[in-house]
mmCIF file of C-alpha atoms in Angstrom:
data_model
loop_
_atom_site.group_PDB
_atom_site.id
_atom_site.type_symbol
_atom_site.label_atom_id
_atom_site.label_comp_id
_atom_site.label_asym_id
_atom_site.label_seq_id
_atom_site.Cartn_x
_atom_site.Cartn_y
_atom_site.Cartn_z
ATOM 1 C CA MET A 917 7.980 -13.382 15.171
ATOM 2 C CA GLY A 918 5.498 -16.011 16.361
ATOM 3 C CA LYS A 919 5.465 -19.644 15.267
ATOM 4 C CA TYR A 920 2.366 -19.224 13.120
ATOM 5 C CA GLU A 921 3.997 -16.253 11.341
ATOM 6 C CA ARG A 922 7.051 -18.352 10.497
ATOM 7 C CA VAL A 923 4.807 -21.114 9.124
ATOM 8 C CA TYR A 924 2.871 -18.494 7.137
ATOM 9 C CA GLN A 925 6.039 -16.985 5.668
ATOM 10 C CA ASP A 926 7.407 -20.374 4.616
ATOM 11 C CA LEU A 927 4.118 -21.426 3.003
ATOM 12 C CA SER A 928 3.574 -18.084 1.266
ATOM 13 C CA SER A 929 7.122 -18.236 -0.108
ATOM 14 C CA LYS A 930 6.480 -21.717 -1.465
ATOM 15 C CA ILE A 931 3.265 -20.510 -3.104
ATOM 16 C CA ASP A 932 5.092 -17.546 -4.652
ATOM 17 C CA ASP A 933 7.909 -19.701 -6.029
ATOM 18 C CA GLY A 934 5.537 -22.315 -7.468
ATOM 19 C CA THR A 935 6.194 -25.135 -5.026
ATOM 20 C CA TYR A 936 2.454 -25.017 -4.412
ATOM 21 C CA PRO A 937 0.970 -23.839 -7.747
ATOM 22 C CA VAL A 938 -2.465 -22.297 -8.229
ATOM 23 C CA GLY A 939 -5.114 -25.012 -7.900
ATOM 24 C CA SER A 940 -3.017 -27.289 -5.720
ATOM 25 C CA LEU A 941 -3.826 -28.274 -2.146
ATOM 26 C CA LEU A 942 -1.740 -27.261 0.834
ATOM 27 C CA PRO A 943 -0.931 -29.893 3.448
ATOM 28 C CA SER A 944 -3.724 -30.453 5.976
ATOM 29 C CA GLU A 945 -3.589 -28.976 9.457
ATOM 30 C CA LYS A 946 -2.439 -32.342 10.779
ATOM 31 C CA GLN A 947 0.335 -32.558 8.171
ATOM 32 C CA LEU A 948 1.432 -28.997 8.949
ATOM 33 C CA THR A 949 1.736 -29.777 12.660
ATOM 34 C CA GLU A 950 4.064 -32.648 11.759
ATOM 35 C CA ASN A 951 6.008 -30.786 9.061
ATOM 36 C CA TYR A 952 6.698 -27.735 11.230
ATOM 37 C CA SER A 953 6.571 -29.316 14.693
ATOM 38 C CA VAL A 954 3.851 -26.931 15.852
ATOM 39 C CA SER A 955 0.463 -27.232 17.511
ATOM 40 C CA ARG A 956 -2.756 -27.593 15.564
ATOM 41 C CA GLU A 957 -3.800 -24.119 16.694
ATOM 42 C CA THR A 958 -0.569 -22.664 15.272
ATOM 43 C CA ALA A 959 -1.179 -24.400 11.943
ATOM 44 C CA ARG A 960 -4.781 -23.127 11.925
ATOM 45 C CA LYS A 961 -3.642 -19.519 12.539
ATOM 46 C CA ALA A 962 -1.074 -19.758 9.725
ATOM 47 C CA LEU A 963 -3.753 -20.984 7.328
ATOM 48 C CA ALA A 964 -6.118 -18.227 8.464
ATOM 49 C CA LEU A 965 -3.440 -15.635 7.678
ATOM 50 C CA LEU A 966 -2.892 -17.159 4.229
ATOM 51 C CA THR A 967 -6.635 -16.896 3.655
ATOM 52 C CA ASP A 968 -6.706 -13.249 4.782
ATOM 53 C CA ARG A 969 -3.818 -12.405 2.423
ATOM 54 C CA GLY A 970 -5.535 -13.992 -0.571
ATOM 55 C CA TYR A 971 -3.217 -16.983 -1.005
ATOM 56 C CA ILE A 972 -5.702 -19.776 -0.372
ATOM 57 C CA GLN A 973 -9.396 -20.577 -0.301
ATOM 58 C CA LYS A 974 -10.695 -23.159 2.144
ATOM 59 C CA ILE A 975 -13.185 -25.554 0.576
ATOM 60 C CA MET A 976 -15.298 -27.780 2.799
ATOM 61 C CA GLY A 977 -14.363 -31.420 2.392
ATOM 62 C CA LYS A 978 -11.392 -30.621 0.169
ATOM 63 C CA GLY A 979 -8.925 -28.462 2.110
ATOM 64 C CA SER A 980 -6.902 -25.323 1.456
ATOM 65 C CA VAL A 981 -6.694 -24.616 -2.278
ATOM 66 C CA VAL A 982 -4.055 -22.213 -3.621
ATOM 67 C CA ILE A 983 -5.700 -19.397 -5.582
ATOM 68 C CA SER A 984 -4.355 -16.655 -7.834
ATOM 69 C CA HIS A 985 -2.675 -14.158 -5.537
ATOM 70 C CA SER A 986 -3.452 -10.692 -6.880
ATOM 71 C CA GLN A 987 -0.843 -7.931 -6.813
ATOM 72 C CA TYR A 988 -0.884 -4.474 -8.273
ATOM 73 C CA ALA A 989 1.835 -3.024 -10.485
ATOM 74 C CA LEU A 990 2.688 0.543 -9.546
ATOM 75 C CA PRO A 991 3.654 2.658 -12.590
ATOM 76 C CA VAL A 992 6.326 4.655 -10.792
ATOM 77 C CA SER A 993 7.295 6.767 -13.801
ATOM 78 C CA SER A 994 3.732 7.937 -14.416
ATOM 79 C CA LEU A 995 1.980 10.777 -12.638
ATOM 80 C CA VAL A 996 -1.548 9.505 -12.071
ATOM 81 C CA SER A 997 -4.111 9.775 -9.313
ATOM 82 C CA TYR A 998 -5.064 6.691 -7.327
ATOM 83 C CA LYS A 999 -8.480 6.764 -8.982
ATOM 84 C CA GLU A 1000 -6.844 6.695 -12.434
ATOM 85 C CA PHE A 1001 -4.417 3.965 -11.380
ATOM 86 C CA ALA A 1002 -7.212 1.799 -9.945
ATOM 87 C CA HIS A 1003 -9.285 2.185 -13.092
ATOM 88 C CA ALA A 1004 -6.337 1.186 -15.282
ATOM 89 C CA ALA A 1005 -5.602 -1.820 -13.062
ATOM 90 C CA GLY A 1006 -9.194 -3.018 -13.509
ATOM 91 C CA ALA A 1007 -9.427 -3.839 -9.821
ATOM 92 C CA SER A 1008 -12.212 -3.467 -7.295
ATOM 93 C CA THR A 1009 -11.122 -0.550 -5.096
ATOM 94 C CA ARG A 1010 -12.404 1.777 -2.432
ATOM 95 C CA SER A 1011 -10.927 4.346 -0.047
ATOM 96 C CA GLU A 1012 -11.532 5.128 3.605
ATOM 97 C CA LEU A 1013 -10.724 8.587 4.981
ATOM 98 C CA ILE A 1014 -8.603 8.129 8.120
ATOM 99 C CA ASP A 1015 -7.475 11.695 8.847
ATOM 100 C CA PHE A 1016 -8.443 15.135 7.563
ATOM 101 C CA SER A 1017 -6.742 17.917 9.470
ATOM 102 C CA GLU A 1018 -4.322 20.838 9.381
ATOM 103 C CA THR A 1019 -0.673 20.390 10.327
ATOM 104 C CA LEU A 1020 2.835 21.556 9.514
ATOM 105 C CA LEU A 1021 4.656 19.838 6.662
ATOM 106 C CA PRO A 1022 6.846 17.009 8.069
ATOM 107 C CA LEU A 1023 10.122 18.211 6.567
ATOM 108 C CA ALA A 1024 12.178 15.134 7.453
ATOM 109 C CA SER A 1025 9.990 12.883 5.303
ATOM 110 C CA PHE A 1026 10.635 14.864 2.111
ATOM 111 C CA LYS A 1027 14.045 16.503 2.542
ATOM 112 C CA SER A 1028 15.732 14.018 0.193
ATOM 113 C CA LEU A 1029 13.379 14.990 -2.646
ATOM 114 C CA ALA A 1030 13.139 18.754 -2.280
ATOM 115 C CA LYS A 1031 15.821 21.224 -1.238
ATOM 116 C CA ASP A 1032 15.245 24.289 0.889
ATOM 117 C CA LEU A 1033 11.949 23.067 2.302
ATOM 118 C CA GLN A 1034 10.425 25.297 4.924
ATOM 119 C CA SER A 1035 7.896 24.598 7.622
ATOM 120 C CA GLU A 1036 4.521 25.464 6.105
ATOM 121 C CA GLU A 1037 0.892 24.941 6.964
ATOM 122 C CA THR A 1038 -0.734 22.058 5.127
ATOM 123 C CA THR A 1039 -3.987 20.188 4.888
ATOM 124 C CA ALA A 1040 -3.218 16.584 5.793
ATOM 125 C CA VAL A 1041 -5.312 13.866 4.181
ATOM 126 C CA THR A 1042 -4.763 10.213 5.106
ATOM 127 C CA ARG A 1043 -6.677 7.507 3.277
ATOM 128 C CA LEU A 1044 -6.669 3.726 3.516
ATOM 129 C CA ARG A 1045 -6.892 2.163 0.064
ATOM 130 C CA PHE A 1046 -8.584 -1.198 -0.421
ATOM 131 C CA PHE A 1047 -7.536 -3.343 -3.385
ATOM 132 C CA ASP A 1048 -9.902 -6.223 -4.162
ATOM 133 C CA ASN A 1049 -11.460 -5.701 -0.703
ATOM 134 C CA GLU A 1050 -8.110 -5.951 1.109
ATOM 135 C CA PRO A 1051 -6.408 -2.995 2.857
ATOM 136 C CA ALA A 1052 -3.291 -2.491 0.730
ATOM 137 C CA ILE A 1053 -2.080 1.136 0.820
ATOM 138 C CA ILE A 1054 -1.974 3.999 3.310
ATOM 139 C CA ASP A 1055 -1.769 7.313 1.453
ATOM 140 C CA ARG A 1056 -0.719 10.401 3.420
ATOM 141 C CA ASP A 1057 -1.019 13.643 1.461
ATOM 142 C CA TYR A 1058 0.127 17.055 2.646
ATOM 143 C CA ILE A 1059 -1.196 19.957 0.530
ATOM 144 C CA LEU A 1060 0.283 23.422 1.009
ATOM 145 C CA LYS A 1061 -2.379 25.858 2.177
ATOM 146 C CA SER A 1062 -0.487 28.658 0.430
ATOM 147 C CA VAL A 1063 -1.498 27.004 -2.871
ATOM 148 C CA VAL A 1064 -4.764 25.323 -1.891
ATOM 149 C CA PRO A 1065 -6.259 27.259 1.054
ATOM 150 C CA SER A 1066 -9.055 24.778 1.704
ATOM 151 C CA ILE A 1067 -10.231 21.355 0.563
ATOM 152 C CA PRO A 1068 -13.818 20.096 0.800
ATOM 153 C CA GLN A 1069 -14.136 16.823 2.680
ATOM 154 C CA GLU A 1070 -15.913 15.329 -0.339
ATOM 155 C CA ALA A 1071 -12.770 15.918 -2.432
ATOM 156 C CA ALA A 1072 -10.632 14.273 0.267
ATOM 157 C CA GLU A 1073 -12.925 11.260 0.215
ATOM 158 C CA THR A 1074 -13.007 10.919 -3.579
ATOM 159 C CA SER A 1075 -10.203 12.422 -5.705
ATOM 160 C CA LEU A 1076 -7.857 15.265 -4.789
ATOM 161 C CA PHE A 1077 -6.487 15.411 -8.346
ATOM 162 C CA GLU A 1078 -9.959 15.976 -9.784
ATOM 163 C CA TYR A 1079 -10.483 18.818 -7.317
ATOM 164 C CA PHE A 1080 -7.086 20.390 -8.062
ATOM 165 C CA GLU A 1081 -7.427 20.206 -11.846
ATOM 166 C CA ASN A 1082 -11.148 20.398 -12.601
ATOM 167 C CA THR A 1083 -12.348 22.686 -9.803
ATOM 168 C CA LEU A 1084 -9.318 24.855 -9.057
ATOM 169 C CA GLY A 1085 -7.813 24.731 -12.552
ATOM 170 C CA LEU A 1086 -4.316 23.902 -11.325
ATOM 171 C CA SER A 1087 -1.841 22.645 -13.934
ATOM 172 C CA ILE A 1088 -0.027 19.689 -12.401
ATOM 173 C CA ALA A 1089 3.208 19.076 -14.289
ATOM 174 C CA TYR A 1090 5.594 16.593 -12.690
ATOM 175 C CA SER A 1091 6.542 14.635 -9.602
ATOM 176 C CA SER A 1092 9.785 13.486 -7.996
ATOM 177 C CA LYS A 1093 9.609 10.058 -6.361
ATOM 178 C CA GLN A 1094 11.643 7.613 -4.359
ATOM 179 C CA ILE A 1095 11.013 4.088 -3.078
ATOM 180 C CA LYS A 1096 12.356 2.391 0.001
ATOM 181 C CA VAL A 1097 11.519 -0.677 2.069
ATOM 182 C CA GLU A 1098 11.253 -0.485 5.836
ATOM 183 C CA PRO A 1099 9.760 -2.427 8.761
ATOM 184 C CA ALA A 1100 6.027 -1.911 9.170
ATOM 185 C CA GLN A 1101 5.072 0.626 11.819
ATOM 186 C CA GLU A 1102 2.413 -0.067 14.415
ATOM 187 C CA SER A 1103 -0.109 1.976 12.415
ATOM 188 C CA ASP A 1104 0.750 -0.046 9.275
ATOM 189 C CA ARG A 1105 0.167 -3.308 11.113
ATOM 190 C CA LYS A 1106 -3.118 -2.115 12.551
ATOM 191 C CA LEU A 1107 -4.617 -0.658 9.365
ATOM 192 C CA MET A 1108 -3.309 -3.245 6.875
ATOM 193 C CA HIS A 1109 -3.503 -6.299 9.169
ATOM 194 C CA LEU A 1110 0.225 -7.000 9.114
ATOM 195 C CA ALA A 1111 2.151 -9.204 11.494
ATOM 196 C CA LYS A 1112 5.167 -8.117 13.510
ATOM 197 C CA GLY A 1113 8.358 -8.355 11.473
ATOM 198 C CA GLU A 1114 6.694 -7.663 8.137
ATOM 199 C CA TYR A 1115 7.885 -4.901 5.820
ATOM 200 C CA VAL A 1116 6.198 -2.219 3.749
ATOM 201 C CA ALA A 1117 7.235 -0.519 0.511
ATOM 202 C CA VAL A 1118 7.210 3.249 1.000
ATOM 203 C CA THR A 1119 6.935 5.600 -1.958
ATOM 204 C CA THR A 1120 7.555 9.283 -1.262
ATOM 205 C CA SER A 1121 6.749 11.948 -3.813
ATOM 206 C CA VAL A 1122 6.756 15.716 -4.269
ATOM 207 C CA THR A 1123 4.349 16.961 -6.949
ATOM 208 C CA SER A 1124 4.785 20.335 -8.642
ATOM 209 C CA LEU A 1125 2.773 22.681 -10.847
ATOM 210 C CA GLU A 1126 3.831 23.963 -14.263
ATOM 211 C CA ASP A 1127 5.393 27.033 -12.644
ATOM 212 C CA THR A 1128 7.600 24.602 -10.605
ATOM 213 C CA THR A 1129 5.758 25.273 -7.333
ATOM 214 C CA ALA A 1130 5.886 22.149 -5.182
ATOM 215 C CA PHE A 1131 2.495 21.898 -3.495
ATOM 216 C CA LEU A 1132 1.634 18.224 -2.865
ATOM 217 C CA PHE A 1133 3.764 15.987 -0.649
ATOM 218 C CA THR A 1134 2.791 12.317 -0.464
ATOM 219 C CA GLU A 1135 3.908 9.274 1.481
ATOM 220 C CA SER A 1136 2.332 5.989 0.351
ATOM 221 C CA ARG A 1137 2.870 2.890 2.457
ATOM 222 C CA HIS A 1138 2.219 -0.355 0.572
ATOM 223 C CA ARG A 1139 1.786 -3.898 1.798
ATOM 224 C CA ALA A 1140 4.904 -5.614 0.476
ATOM 225 C CA ASP A 1141 3.030 -8.756 -0.577
ATOM 226 C CA LYS A 1142 0.856 -6.630 -2.888
ATOM 227 C CA PHE A 1143 3.485 -4.270 -4.252
ATOM 228 C CA ILE A 1144 5.265 -4.617 -7.607
ATOM 229 C CA TYR A 1145 7.587 -1.949 -8.991
ATOM 230 C CA GLN A 1146 6.903 -1.446 -12.674
ATOM 231 C CA ASP A 1147 8.727 0.877 -15.046
ATOM 232 C CA PHE A 1148 9.626 1.244 -18.693
ATOM 233 C CA ALA A 1149 13.146 2.109 -19.759
ATOM 234 C CA ARG A 1150 14.616 2.726 -23.198
ATOM 235 C CA ARG A 1151 18.310 2.581 -23.998
ATOM 236 C CA ARG A 1152 19.406 5.847 -25.643
#
């Protein structure tokens, strides 16, 4: 991890814990060089990263002001499409299609969620999700061709769930999910502008139809600084 990344992590932690509350000013570049014993260029790069991640806003003649750092709460217990989730969150969102191809189902990624998986042909759809204009999620969907033989590119670019339910008339019933945290891969760092040493929250799910046929296998990789696990539990 570089010096500027260490400065960034310390400052972002202090913003998250309230040491630097919303509306307050961060130390100047000169003060940061003294506080962290780094060069001015290192301090400038740390501040630039804080700006990119939505922690601060630089105001001419005033300095670096801490702003409200938006995060999204993922309703893990609910089975909703990204489009439905984004609408409920009330956030500005868009998606970018990264990959649209045919491949075999990566069994190792989903073996803990579904027993007796077999190698099957799938349509692979990878999309980069932007949350308030920041790249925040990489969604990788694998759809069994035995259930959905073909998918129009327009559906891959907009909403797969709408295509499955409204066009094909599929009855989606339930989904099994798991969450883990792991170091960001090179592709994560490139697409979501992460630094070396950062982590991502990975949600893996297997979605089934009413007749219990598992047909949709999804791996979602979330920027950890944007991810919140949210659930509702009731004591019996």
